[in-house]
Amino acid sequence: MTLHPQEIEVRFRRHAVRVTRQRAAIYAALVGTSSHPTADDLYRMVTRQHPAMSRNTVYYTLGVLRKAGLVQEVNVGHEVARFDGNVTMHHHLICVQCGRIEDVMDQELDQVKISNRRAKGFHVLGHRVEFHGYCESCREGRRDASPSHG
Amino acid sequence: MTLHPQEIEVRFRRHAVRVTRQRAAIYAALVGTSSHPTADDLYRMVTRQHPAMSRNTVYYTLGVLRKAGLVQEVNVGHEVARFDGNVTMHHHLICVQCGRIEDVMDQELDQVKISNRRAKGFHVLGHRVEFHGYCESCREGRRDASPSHG
DNA sequence: TGCTATGTAGGAATCATTCCTGTCTAGATA
DNA sequence: TATCTAGACAGGAATGATTCCTACATAGCA
Ligand SMILES: [Mn+2]
Ligand SMILES: [Mn+2]
Ligand SMILES: [Zn+2]
Ligand SMILES: [Zn+2]
């Protein structure tokens, strides 16, 4: 989803985030992709237009945007942190081979609950569901390989 | 759950894992707790009985046991890796304040599915559900604090 | 009882992320 | 519009969990 600069500014102000060129560029890059990029991916995307931008600014900005609720971190296993500009409730499909992450929007998943009896006294605020498997292109690559994982 | 040394040996051999004192100690410590310890937690637990054990052996062993399917890694956000000796299907409650992780055994959660239409060509092998909230003791600590999270 | 592939200990290396510090600037104020 | 200052930026150093390397030890097999 591509965002107009004004819309970015509106969102930043609504969330009390100071508007700077660096932040707008980082946020635009993140919202403009569905690939759940790493901080370094974003650094590389954004330095094409802003060669002086420091990696530190990318980390700092992602922290600011996350605290403001404009961005979320999506962690897969123990790999490098990946970021998501989509903060509406959704879940993820994760390819165990290539690491691709795709969004799943599904009301049924959003409504998954846990019985009070099983909640062990927790006050549950939210949940997330992760599906693990092989993405379409990794499946194709595996067709003629060993059928061990089907 | 405490495990007899023979049972550990049986499991190792069943999974073609060489039996060593270090591995048995690490695996026993992990299966003996429900706290989802870190590699370093396990290192500290295990060096009480095996002072010569190296941290590297803990990492290496956890890797071996994970590949063998005797252990799983549980990652919470981007914190240090935590390990779980319970490899039966289950899900987790995670305290966003203190980091506590508790098990949830619930068939309904095990059966959560995604429609083919939404699966985007993925061949789904499994899923996990994470609930986030405040654990009982963190809720108590928050009683007299601001009531914002109830 | 030997042989050998594999495991272990200890230390060095890696590298994503955080910390530090000296400018710089967004946005508020007069 | 000029001034002020809390917060942002760049660059570089530090951190720390994890991995890599290597020489010695040993599990399990014949
Ligand atoms: Mn997403
Ligand atoms: Mn568990
Ligand atoms: Zn894939
Ligand atoms: Zn807690």
mmCIF file of C-alpha atoms (C1' of nucleotides) and ligand atoms in Angstrom:
data_model
loop_
_atom_site.group_PDB
_atom_site.id
_atom_site.type_symbol
_atom_site.label_atom_id
_atom_site.label_comp_id
_atom_site.label_asym_id
_atom_site.label_seq_id
_atom_site.Cartn_x
_atom_site.Cartn_y
_atom_site.Cartn_z
ATOM 1 C CA MET A 1 0.000 0.000 0.000
ATOM 2 C CA THR A 2 1.495 3.354 -1.068
ATOM 3 C CA LEU A 3 0.899 6.296 1.219
ATOM 4 C CA HIS A 4 0.762 10.015 0.356
ATOM 5 C CA PRO A 5 3.213 12.160 2.304
ATOM 6 C CA GLN A 6 0.302 14.096 3.798
ATOM 7 C CA GLU A 7 -1.287 10.900 5.062
ATOM 8 C CA ILE A 8 1.983 9.942 6.722
ATOM 9 C CA GLU A 9 2.145 13.342 8.373
ATOM 10 C CA VAL A 10 -1.435 13.030 9.570
ATOM 11 C CA ARG A 11 -0.743 9.647 11.122
ATOM 12 C CA PHE A 12 2.448 10.839 12.794
ATOM 13 C CA ARG A 13 0.718 13.863 14.297
ATOM 14 C CA ARG A 14 -2.245 11.782 15.409
ATOM 15 C CA HIS A 15 0.180 9.566 17.326
ATOM 16 C CA ALA A 16 2.339 12.445 18.601
ATOM 17 C CA VAL A 17 5.307 11.382 16.505
ATOM 18 C CA ARG A 18 7.546 14.205 15.286
ATOM 19 C CA VAL A 19 7.617 14.484 11.533
ATOM 20 C CA THR A 20 11.057 14.172 9.944
ATOM 21 C CA ARG A 21 12.119 13.208 6.437
ATOM 22 C CA GLN A 22 13.888 10.131 7.748
ATOM 23 C CA ARG A 23 10.879 8.872 9.633
ATOM 24 C CA ALA A 24 8.530 9.471 6.751
ATOM 25 C CA ALA A 25 10.863 7.587 4.414
ATOM 26 C CA ILE A 26 11.218 4.638 6.774
ATOM 27 C CA TYR A 27 7.503 4.431 7.460
ATOM 28 C CA ALA A 28 6.624 4.797 3.778
ATOM 29 C CA ALA A 29 9.011 1.995 2.863
ATOM 30 C CA LEU A 30 7.558 -0.265 5.523
ATOM 31 C CA VAL A 31 3.921 0.400 4.711
ATOM 32 C CA GLY A 32 4.712 0.097 1.008
ATOM 33 C CA THR A 33 5.725 -3.543 1.224
ATOM 34 C CA SER A 34 4.095 -6.728 2.434
ATOM 35 C CA SER A 35 7.426 -8.482 2.856
ATOM 36 C CA HIS A 36 7.915 -7.835 6.574
ATOM 37 C CA PRO A 37 11.429 -6.454 6.086
ATOM 38 C CA THR A 38 14.262 -6.419 8.610
ATOM 39 C CA ALA A 39 15.729 -3.181 9.950
ATOM 40 C CA ASP A 40 18.610 -3.663 7.549
ATOM 41 C CA ASP A 41 16.297 -4.273 4.579
ATOM 42 C CA LEU A 42 14.642 -0.959 5.419
ATOM 43 C CA TYR A 43 18.030 0.710 5.800
ATOM 44 C CA ARG A 44 18.981 -0.439 2.304
ATOM 45 C CA MET A 45 15.651 0.616 0.798
ATOM 46 C CA VAL A 46 15.716 4.018 2.399
ATOM 47 C CA THR A 47 19.358 4.930 1.800
ATOM 48 C CA ARG A 48 18.674 4.896 -1.941
ATOM 49 C CA GLN A 49 16.837 8.186 -1.448
ATOM 50 C CA HIS A 50 18.581 9.255 1.773
ATOM 51 C CA PRO A 51 22.227 8.194 1.471
ATOM 52 C CA ALA A 52 23.172 9.923 4.726
ATOM 53 C CA MET A 53 20.703 8.013 6.838
ATOM 54 C CA SER A 54 22.277 6.049 9.627
ATOM 55 C CA ARG A 55 21.351 2.513 10.537
ATOM 56 C CA ASN A 56 20.890 3.777 14.057
ATOM 57 C CA THR A 57 18.133 6.097 12.886
ATOM 58 C CA VAL A 58 16.310 3.147 11.349
ATOM 59 C CA TYR A 59 16.418 1.252 14.644
ATOM 60 C CA TYR A 60 15.519 4.328 16.657
ATOM 61 C CA THR A 61 12.636 5.229 14.357
ATOM 62 C CA LEU A 62 11.259 1.707 14.353
ATOM 63 C CA GLY A 63 11.306 1.859 18.137
ATOM 64 C CA VAL A 64 9.469 5.172 18.159
ATOM 65 C CA LEU A 65 6.874 3.985 15.655
ATOM 66 C CA ARG A 66 6.389 0.728 17.532
ATOM 67 C CA LYS A 67 5.797 2.521 20.820
ATOM 68 C CA ALA A 68 3.362 4.831 19.029
ATOM 69 C CA GLY A 69 1.456 1.811 17.714
ATOM 70 C CA LEU A 70 2.148 2.536 14.042
ATOM 71 C CA VAL A 71 4.388 -0.480 13.508
ATOM 72 C CA GLN A 72 4.740 -3.940 14.995
ATOM 73 C CA GLU A 73 7.616 -6.322 15.270
ATOM 74 C CA VAL A 74 7.103 -9.810 13.881
ATOM 75 C CA ASN A 75 9.567 -12.370 15.147
ATOM 76 C CA VAL A 76 10.084 -15.684 13.498
ATOM 77 C CA GLY A 77 11.946 -18.151 15.591
ATOM 78 C CA HIS A 78 15.198 -16.546 16.496
ATOM 79 C CA GLU A 79 16.025 -14.792 13.302
ATOM 80 C CA VAL A 80 16.620 -11.085 12.934
ATOM 81 C CA ALA A 81 13.672 -8.892 13.841
ATOM 82 C CA ARG A 82 11.190 -8.173 11.084
ATOM 83 C CA PHE A 83 8.757 -5.312 10.955
ATOM 84 C CA ASP A 84 5.180 -4.898 9.862
ATOM 85 C CA GLY A 85 3.459 -1.638 8.949
ATOM 86 C CA ASN A 86 0.103 -3.359 9.149
ATOM 87 C CA VAL A 87 -1.116 -2.976 12.716
ATOM 88 C CA THR A 88 -4.673 -4.160 12.109
ATOM 89 C CA MET A 89 -5.308 -7.543 13.670
ATOM 90 C CA HIS A 90 -3.961 -10.278 11.469
ATOM 91 C CA HIS A 91 -1.890 -13.421 11.610
ATOM 92 C CA HIS A 92 0.970 -14.949 9.642
ATOM 93 C CA LEU A 93 1.972 -17.799 7.393
ATOM 94 C CA ILE A 94 5.688 -18.508 7.712
ATOM 95 C CA CYS A 95 7.719 -20.553 5.251
ATOM 96 C CA VAL A 96 10.089 -22.795 7.185
ATOM 97 C CA GLN A 97 12.406 -23.003 4.194
ATOM 98 C CA CYS A 98 12.828 -19.496 2.793
ATOM 99 C CA GLY A 99 11.484 -17.418 5.679
ATOM 100 C CA ARG A 100 8.758 -15.712 3.655
ATOM 101 C CA ILE A 101 6.004 -14.241 5.816
ATOM 102 C CA GLU A 102 2.525 -13.707 4.401
ATOM 103 C CA ASP A 103 -0.451 -12.084 6.054
ATOM 104 C CA VAL A 104 -3.611 -13.923 6.993
ATOM 105 C CA MET A 105 -6.682 -11.848 7.649
ATOM 106 C CA ASP A 106 -9.301 -14.132 9.196
ATOM 107 C CA GLN A 107 -11.978 -13.185 11.700
ATOM 108 C CA GLU A 108 -12.180 -16.715 13.041
ATOM 109 C CA LEU A 109 -8.521 -16.568 14.009
ATOM 110 C CA ASP A 110 -9.008 -13.146 15.543
ATOM 111 C CA GLN A 111 -11.670 -14.601 17.799
ATOM 112 C CA VAL A 112 -9.703 -17.562 19.096
ATOM 113 C CA LYS A 113 -10.173 -17.650 22.857
ATOM 114 C CA ILE A 114 -8.943 -19.526 25.833
ATOM 115 C CA SER A 115 -11.237 -20.780 28.580
ATOM 116 C CA ASN A 116 -10.848 -19.082 31.952
ATOM 117 C CA ARG A 117 -10.197 -22.468 33.466
ATOM 118 C CA ARG A 118 -7.115 -22.850 31.280
ATOM 119 C CA ALA A 119 -5.920 -19.246 31.542
ATOM 120 C CA LYS A 120 -4.042 -19.886 34.822
ATOM 121 C CA GLY A 121 -4.955 -16.502 36.216
ATOM 122 C CA PHE A 122 -3.623 -14.604 33.225
ATOM 123 C CA HIS A 123 -5.415 -11.471 32.138
ATOM 124 C CA VAL A 124 -5.228 -12.033 28.401
ATOM 125 C CA LEU A 125 -4.903 -8.917 26.259
ATOM 126 C CA GLY A 126 -4.404 -10.482 22.846
ATOM 127 C CA HIS A 127 -3.144 -13.429 20.893
ATOM 128 C CA ARG A 128 -1.408 -14.312 17.696
ATOM 129 C CA VAL A 129 -1.553 -17.356 15.482
ATOM 130 C CA GLU A 130 1.395 -18.469 13.360
ATOM 131 C CA PHE A 131 1.133 -21.098 10.654
ATOM 132 C CA HIS A 132 4.328 -22.853 9.601
ATOM 133 C CA GLY A 133 4.813 -24.649 6.322
ATOM 134 C CA TYR A 134 6.181 -24.407 2.800
ATOM 135 C CA CYS A 135 5.276 -21.467 0.622
ATOM 136 C CA GLU A 136 4.146 -22.025 -2.936
ATOM 137 C CA SER A 137 7.534 -21.505 -4.574
ATOM 138 C CA CYS A 138 9.362 -23.647 -2.006
ATOM 139 C CA ARG A 139 6.797 -26.420 -2.583
ATOM 140 C CA GLU A 140 7.513 -26.288 -6.290
ATOM 141 C CA GLY A 141 11.241 -26.486 -5.696
ATOM 142 C CA ARG A 142 10.626 -29.599 -3.610
ATOM 143 C CA ARG A 143 8.449 -31.472 -6.158
ATOM 144 C CA ASP A 144 11.281 -33.503 -7.625
ATOM 145 C CA ALA A 145 13.301 -33.646 -4.416
ATOM 146 C CA SER A 146 12.929 -36.283 -1.704
ATOM 147 C CA PRO A 147 9.246 -36.721 -0.807
ATOM 148 C CA SER A 148 10.079 -36.989 2.924
ATOM 149 C CA HIS A 149 8.170 -33.862 3.910
ATOM 150 C CA GLY A 150 5.350 -34.407 1.384
ATOM 151 C CA MET B 1 8.232 -33.904 35.432
ATOM 152 C CA THR B 2 11.209 -35.860 36.772
ATOM 153 C CA LEU B 3 12.679 -38.515 34.523
ATOM 154 C CA HIS B 4 14.611 -41.652 35.469
ATOM 155 C CA PRO B 5 18.076 -41.919 33.924
ATOM 156 C CA GLN B 6 17.019 -45.098 32.119
ATOM 157 C CA GLU B 7 14.040 -43.321 30.561
ATOM 158 C CA ILE B 8 16.341 -40.579 29.303
ATOM 159 C CA GLU B 9 18.630 -43.209 27.807
ATOM 160 C CA VAL B 10 15.707 -44.936 26.138
ATOM 161 C CA ARG B 11 14.524 -41.693 24.602
ATOM 162 C CA PHE B 12 17.981 -40.780 23.389
ATOM 163 C CA ARG B 13 18.516 -44.155 21.757
ATOM 164 C CA ARG B 14 15.045 -44.115 20.224
ATOM 165 C CA HIS B 15 15.978 -40.812 18.587
ATOM 166 C CA ALA B 16 19.522 -41.877 17.660
ATOM 167 C CA VAL B 17 21.064 -39.407 20.094
ATOM 168 C CA ARG B 18 24.338 -40.507 21.663
ATOM 169 C CA VAL B 19 24.102 -40.838 25.418
ATOM 170 C CA THR B 20 26.517 -38.700 27.407
ATOM 171 C CA ARG B 21 26.371 -37.474 30.974
ATOM 172 C CA GLN B 22 26.208 -33.870 29.805
ATOM 173 C CA ARG B 23 23.265 -34.477 27.516
ATOM 174 C CA ALA B 24 21.371 -36.457 30.107
ATOM 175 C CA ALA B 25 21.896 -33.685 32.655
ATOM 176 C CA ILE B 26 20.766 -30.945 30.269
ATOM 177 C CA TYR B 27 17.741 -32.883 29.110
ATOM 178 C CA ALA B 28 16.779 -33.860 32.659
ATOM 179 C CA ALA B 29 16.990 -30.241 33.780
ATOM 180 C CA LEU B 30 14.834 -29.093 30.887
ATOM 181 C CA VAL B 31 12.171 -31.771 31.245
ATOM 182 C CA GLY B 32 12.192 -31.234 35.009
ATOM 183 C CA THR B 33 10.939 -27.657 34.809
ATOM 184 C CA SER B 34 7.946 -25.934 33.301
ATOM 185 C CA SER B 35 9.691 -22.568 33.238
ATOM 186 C CA HIS B 36 10.923 -22.648 29.636
ATOM 187 C CA PRO B 37 14.498 -21.779 30.627
ATOM 188 C CA THR B 38 17.125 -20.086 28.488
ATOM 189 C CA ALA B 39 20.345 -21.822 27.453
ATOM 190 C CA ASP B 40 22.090 -19.893 30.181
ATOM 191 C CA ASP B 41 19.494 -20.876 32.803
ATOM 192 C CA LEU B 42 20.165 -24.494 31.887
ATOM 193 C CA TYR B 43 23.902 -23.894 31.995
ATOM 194 C CA ARG B 44 23.593 -22.560 35.536
ATOM 195 C CA MET B 45 21.307 -25.402 36.641
ATOM 196 C CA VAL B 46 23.507 -28.089 35.188
ATOM 197 C CA THR B 47 26.905 -26.787 36.278
ATOM 198 C CA ARG B 48 25.843 -27.315 39.894
ATOM 199 C CA GLN B 49 26.314 -31.055 39.274
ATOM 200 C CA HIS B 50 28.738 -30.784 36.357
ATOM 201 C CA PRO B 51 31.050 -27.852 37.075
ATOM 202 C CA ALA B 52 33.197 -28.569 34.008
ATOM 203 C CA MET B 53 30.339 -28.319 31.558
ATOM 204 C CA SER B 54 30.852 -25.678 28.939
ATOM 205 C CA ARG B 55 28.205 -23.241 27.806
ATOM 206 C CA ASN B 56 28.976 -24.371 24.281
ATOM 207 C CA THR B 57 27.948 -27.916 25.154
ATOM 208 C CA VAL B 58 24.595 -26.623 26.352
ATOM 209 C CA TYR B 59 24.011 -24.853 23.044
ATOM 210 C CA TYR B 60 25.292 -27.778 21.020
ATOM 211 C CA THR B 61 23.197 -30.281 22.955
ATOM 212 C CA LEU B 62 20.063 -28.182 22.681
ATOM 213 C CA GLY B 63 20.645 -28.100 18.929
ATOM 214 C CA VAL B 64 21.068 -31.865 18.777
ATOM 215 C CA LEU B 65 17.989 -32.507 20.905
ATOM 216 C CA ARG B 66 15.960 -30.037 18.874
ATOM 217 C CA LYS B 67 16.891 -31.681 15.592
ATOM 218 C CA ALA B 68 16.036 -35.030 17.141
ATOM 219 C CA GLY B 69 12.604 -33.717 18.116
ATOM 220 C CA LEU B 70 13.123 -34.094 21.873
ATOM 221 C CA VAL B 71 13.153 -30.373 22.576
ATOM 222 C CA GLN B 72 11.639 -27.269 21.057
ATOM 223 C CA GLU B 73 12.637 -23.656 21.055
ATOM 224 C CA VAL B 74 10.059 -21.140 22.243
ATOM 225 C CA ASN B 75 10.736 -17.599 21.206
ATOM 226 C CA VAL B 76 9.060 -14.657 22.782
ATOM 227 C CA GLY B 77 9.440 -11.462 20.863
ATOM 228 C CA HIS B 78 13.103 -10.873 20.460
ATOM 229 C CA GLU B 79 14.341 -11.979 23.796
ATOM 230 C CA VAL B 80 16.899 -14.705 24.365
ATOM 231 C CA ALA B 81 15.892 -18.144 23.156
ATOM 232 C CA ARG B 82 13.937 -20.275 25.584
ATOM 233 C CA PHE B 83 13.594 -24.025 25.510
ATOM 234 C CA ASP B 84 10.799 -26.460 26.152
ATOM 235 C CA GLY B 85 11.178 -30.140 26.933
ATOM 236 C CA ASN B 86 7.478 -30.664 26.271
ATOM 237 C CA VAL B 87 7.168 -31.511 22.592
ATOM 238 C CA THR B 88 3.539 -32.595 22.699
ATOM 239 C CA MET B 89 1.287 -30.120 20.936
ATOM 240 C CA HIS B 90 0.517 -27.208 23.180
ATOM 241 C CA HIS B 91 0.410 -23.440 23.198
ATOM 242 C CA HIS B 92 1.602 -20.647 25.472
ATOM 243 C CA LEU B 93 0.486 -17.838 27.708
ATOM 244 C CA ILE B 94 3.131 -15.122 27.864
ATOM 245 C CA CYS B 95 3.291 -12.394 30.491
ATOM 246 C CA VAL B 96 4.182 -9.121 28.799
ATOM 247 C CA GLN B 97 5.546 -7.771 32.069
ATOM 248 C CA CYS B 98 7.723 -10.461 33.636
ATOM 249 C CA GLY B 99 8.188 -12.782 30.669
ATOM 250 C CA ARG B 100 6.715 -15.830 32.369
ATOM 251 C CA ILE B 101 5.591 -18.520 29.935
ATOM 252 C CA GLU B 102 2.900 -21.007 30.890
ATOM 253 C CA ASP B 103 1.630 -23.958 28.935
ATOM 254 C CA VAL B 104 -1.864 -24.201 27.535
ATOM 255 C CA MET B 105 -3.076 -27.643 26.559
ATOM 256 C CA ASP B 106 -6.305 -27.183 24.604
ATOM 257 C CA GLN B 107 -7.603 -29.377 21.799
ATOM 258 C CA GLU B 108 -9.610 -26.541 20.313
ATOM 259 C CA LEU B 109 -6.437 -24.528 19.835
ATOM 260 C CA ASP B 110 -4.658 -27.549 18.394
ATOM 261 C CA GLN B 111 -7.354 -27.800 15.760
ATOM 262 C CA VAL B 112 -7.287 -24.189 14.598
ATOM 263 C CA LYS B 113 -7.228 -24.249 10.814
ATOM 264 C CA ILE B 114 -6.883 -21.871 7.944
ATOM 265 C CA SER B 115 -9.111 -22.081 4.868
ATOM 266 C CA ASN B 116 -7.342 -23.097 1.653
ATOM 267 C CA ARG B 117 -8.537 -19.887 0.096
ATOM 268 C CA ARG B 118 -6.554 -17.890 2.657
ATOM 269 C CA ALA B 119 -3.511 -20.174 2.710
ATOM 270 C CA LYS B 120 -1.917 -18.446 -0.319
ATOM 271 C CA GLY B 121 -0.534 -21.678 -1.698
ATOM 272 C CA PHE B 122 1.229 -22.591 1.552
ATOM 273 C CA HIS B 123 1.433 -26.211 2.550
ATOM 274 C CA VAL B 124 0.759 -25.787 6.237
ATOM 275 C CA LEU B 125 2.512 -28.246 8.556
ATOM 276 C CA GLY B 126 1.583 -26.799 11.904
ATOM 277 C CA HIS B 127 0.645 -23.737 13.869
ATOM 278 C CA ARG B 128 1.111 -22.163 17.232
ATOM 279 C CA VAL B 129 -1.042 -19.833 19.263
ATOM 280 C CA GLU B 130 0.435 -17.329 21.704
ATOM 281 C CA PHE B 131 -1.658 -15.453 24.245
ATOM 282 C CA HIS B 132 -0.220 -12.251 25.654
ATOM 283 C CA GLY B 133 -1.278 -10.651 28.904
ATOM 284 C CA TYR B 134 -0.486 -10.232 32.569
ATOM 285 C CA CYS B 135 0.174 -13.261 34.719
ATOM 286 C CA GLU B 136 -1.500 -13.625 38.077
ATOM 287 C CA SER B 137 1.324 -12.186 40.148
ATOM 288 C CA CYS B 138 1.887 -9.271 37.788
ATOM 289 C CA ARG B 139 -1.832 -8.497 37.931
ATOM 290 C CA GLU B 140 -1.646 -8.395 41.702
ATOM 291 C CA GLY B 141 1.308 -6.059 41.587
ATOM 292 C CA ARG B 142 -0.746 -3.790 39.370
ATOM 293 C CA ARG B 143 -3.882 -3.707 41.601
ATOM 294 C CA ASP B 144 -3.069 -0.458 43.327
ATOM 295 C CA ALA B 145 -1.344 1.016 40.284
ATOM 296 C CA SER B 146 -3.158 2.826 37.500
ATOM 297 C CA PRO B 147 -6.302 0.907 36.578
ATOM 298 C CA SER B 148 -5.752 1.516 32.854
ATOM 299 C CA HIS B 149 -5.307 -2.135 31.958
ATOM 300 C CA GLY B 150 -7.857 -3.363 34.453
ATOM 301 C "C1'" DT C 1 39.970 -54.022 23.311
ATOM 302 C "C1'" DG C 2 40.830 -50.809 19.673
ATOM 303 C "C1'" DC C 3 38.863 -47.521 16.009
ATOM 304 C "C1'" DT C 4 36.604 -43.664 14.517
ATOM 305 C "C1'" DA C 5 32.941 -40.592 14.157
ATOM 306 C "C1'" DT C 6 31.164 -37.616 17.246
ATOM 307 C "C1'" DG C 7 31.032 -34.885 21.539
ATOM 308 C "C1'" DT C 8 33.254 -31.598 24.756
ATOM 309 C "C1'" DA C 9 35.760 -27.489 26.678
ATOM 310 C "C1'" DG C 10 37.516 -23.251 26.130
ATOM 311 C "C1'" DG C 11 38.365 -19.418 23.742
ATOM 312 C "C1'" DA C 12 37.797 -16.402 19.701
ATOM 313 C "C1'" DA C 13 34.679 -14.459 16.376
ATOM 314 C "C1'" DT C 14 30.242 -12.824 14.759
ATOM 315 C "C1'" DC C 15 26.791 -9.527 14.164
ATOM 316 C "C1'" DA C 16 22.209 -7.646 15.206
ATOM 317 C "C1'" DT C 17 21.120 -4.420 18.360
ATOM 318 C "C1'" DT C 18 21.962 -0.906 21.819
ATOM 319 C "C1'" DC C 19 24.585 2.787 23.830
ATOM 320 C "C1'" DC C 20 27.138 7.124 23.698
ATOM 321 C "C1'" DT C 21 28.137 11.736 22.223
ATOM 322 C "C1'" DG C 22 28.339 15.829 19.732
ATOM 323 C "C1'" DT C 23 25.589 18.283 16.336
ATOM 324 C "C1'" DC C 24 21.162 19.456 14.372
ATOM 325 C "C1'" DT C 25 16.217 20.570 13.868
ATOM 326 C "C1'" DA C 26 10.954 20.299 14.481
ATOM 327 C "C1'" DG C 27 7.791 22.621 16.423
ATOM 328 C "C1'" DA C 28 6.420 25.586 20.073
ATOM 329 C "C1'" DT C 29 6.485 30.367 21.757
ATOM 330 C "C1'" DA C 30 6.736 35.289 21.914
ATOM 331 C "C1'" DT D 1 9.540 35.647 11.972
ATOM 332 C "C1'" DA D 2 13.494 34.853 15.317
ATOM 333 C "C1'" DT D 3 14.546 32.191 19.274
ATOM 334 C "C1'" DC D 4 14.606 28.228 22.210
ATOM 335 C "C1'" DT D 5 14.912 23.463 23.609
ATOM 336 C "C1'" DA D 6 13.471 18.709 23.846
ATOM 337 C "C1'" DG D 7 14.091 15.435 20.994
ATOM 338 C "C1'" DA D 8 16.231 13.468 16.584
ATOM 339 C "C1'" DC D 9 20.268 12.345 13.792
ATOM 340 C "C1'" DA D 10 24.913 10.353 12.394
ATOM 341 C "C1'" DG D 11 28.763 7.865 13.378
ATOM 342 C "C1'" DG D 12 31.234 5.063 16.038
ATOM 343 C "C1'" DA D 13 31.953 2.109 20.138
ATOM 344 C "C1'" DA D 14 30.082 -1.407 23.108
ATOM 345 C "C1'" DT D 15 27.245 -5.363 24.171
ATOM 346 C "C1'" DG D 16 26.020 -10.027 24.489
ATOM 347 C "C1'" DA D 17 23.700 -14.130 22.825
ATOM 348 C "C1'" DT D 18 25.058 -17.331 19.708
ATOM 349 C "C1'" DT D 19 28.212 -19.575 16.566
ATOM 350 C "C1'" DC D 20 32.720 -20.967 15.048
ATOM 351 C "C1'" DC D 21 37.244 -23.124 15.692
ATOM 352 C "C1'" DT D 22 40.320 -26.543 17.436
ATOM 353 C "C1'" DA D 23 42.616 -29.913 20.214
ATOM 354 C "C1'" DC D 24 41.469 -33.492 23.252
ATOM 355 C "C1'" DA D 25 38.145 -37.107 24.978
ATOM 356 C "C1'" DT D 26 34.799 -40.767 24.525
ATOM 357 C "C1'" DA D 27 30.400 -43.497 22.970
ATOM 358 C "C1'" DG D 28 29.319 -47.131 20.516
ATOM 359 C "C1'" DC D 29 30.544 -50.435 17.235
ATOM 360 C "C1'" DA D 30 33.255 -54.502 15.394
HETATM 361 MN MN MN E 1 1.822 -8.892 8.648
HETATM 362 MN MN MN E 2 5.611 -25.151 26.794
HETATM 363 ZN ZN ZN E 3 9.388 -20.504 0.956
HETATM 364 ZN ZN ZN E 4 4.098 -11.654 34.947
#
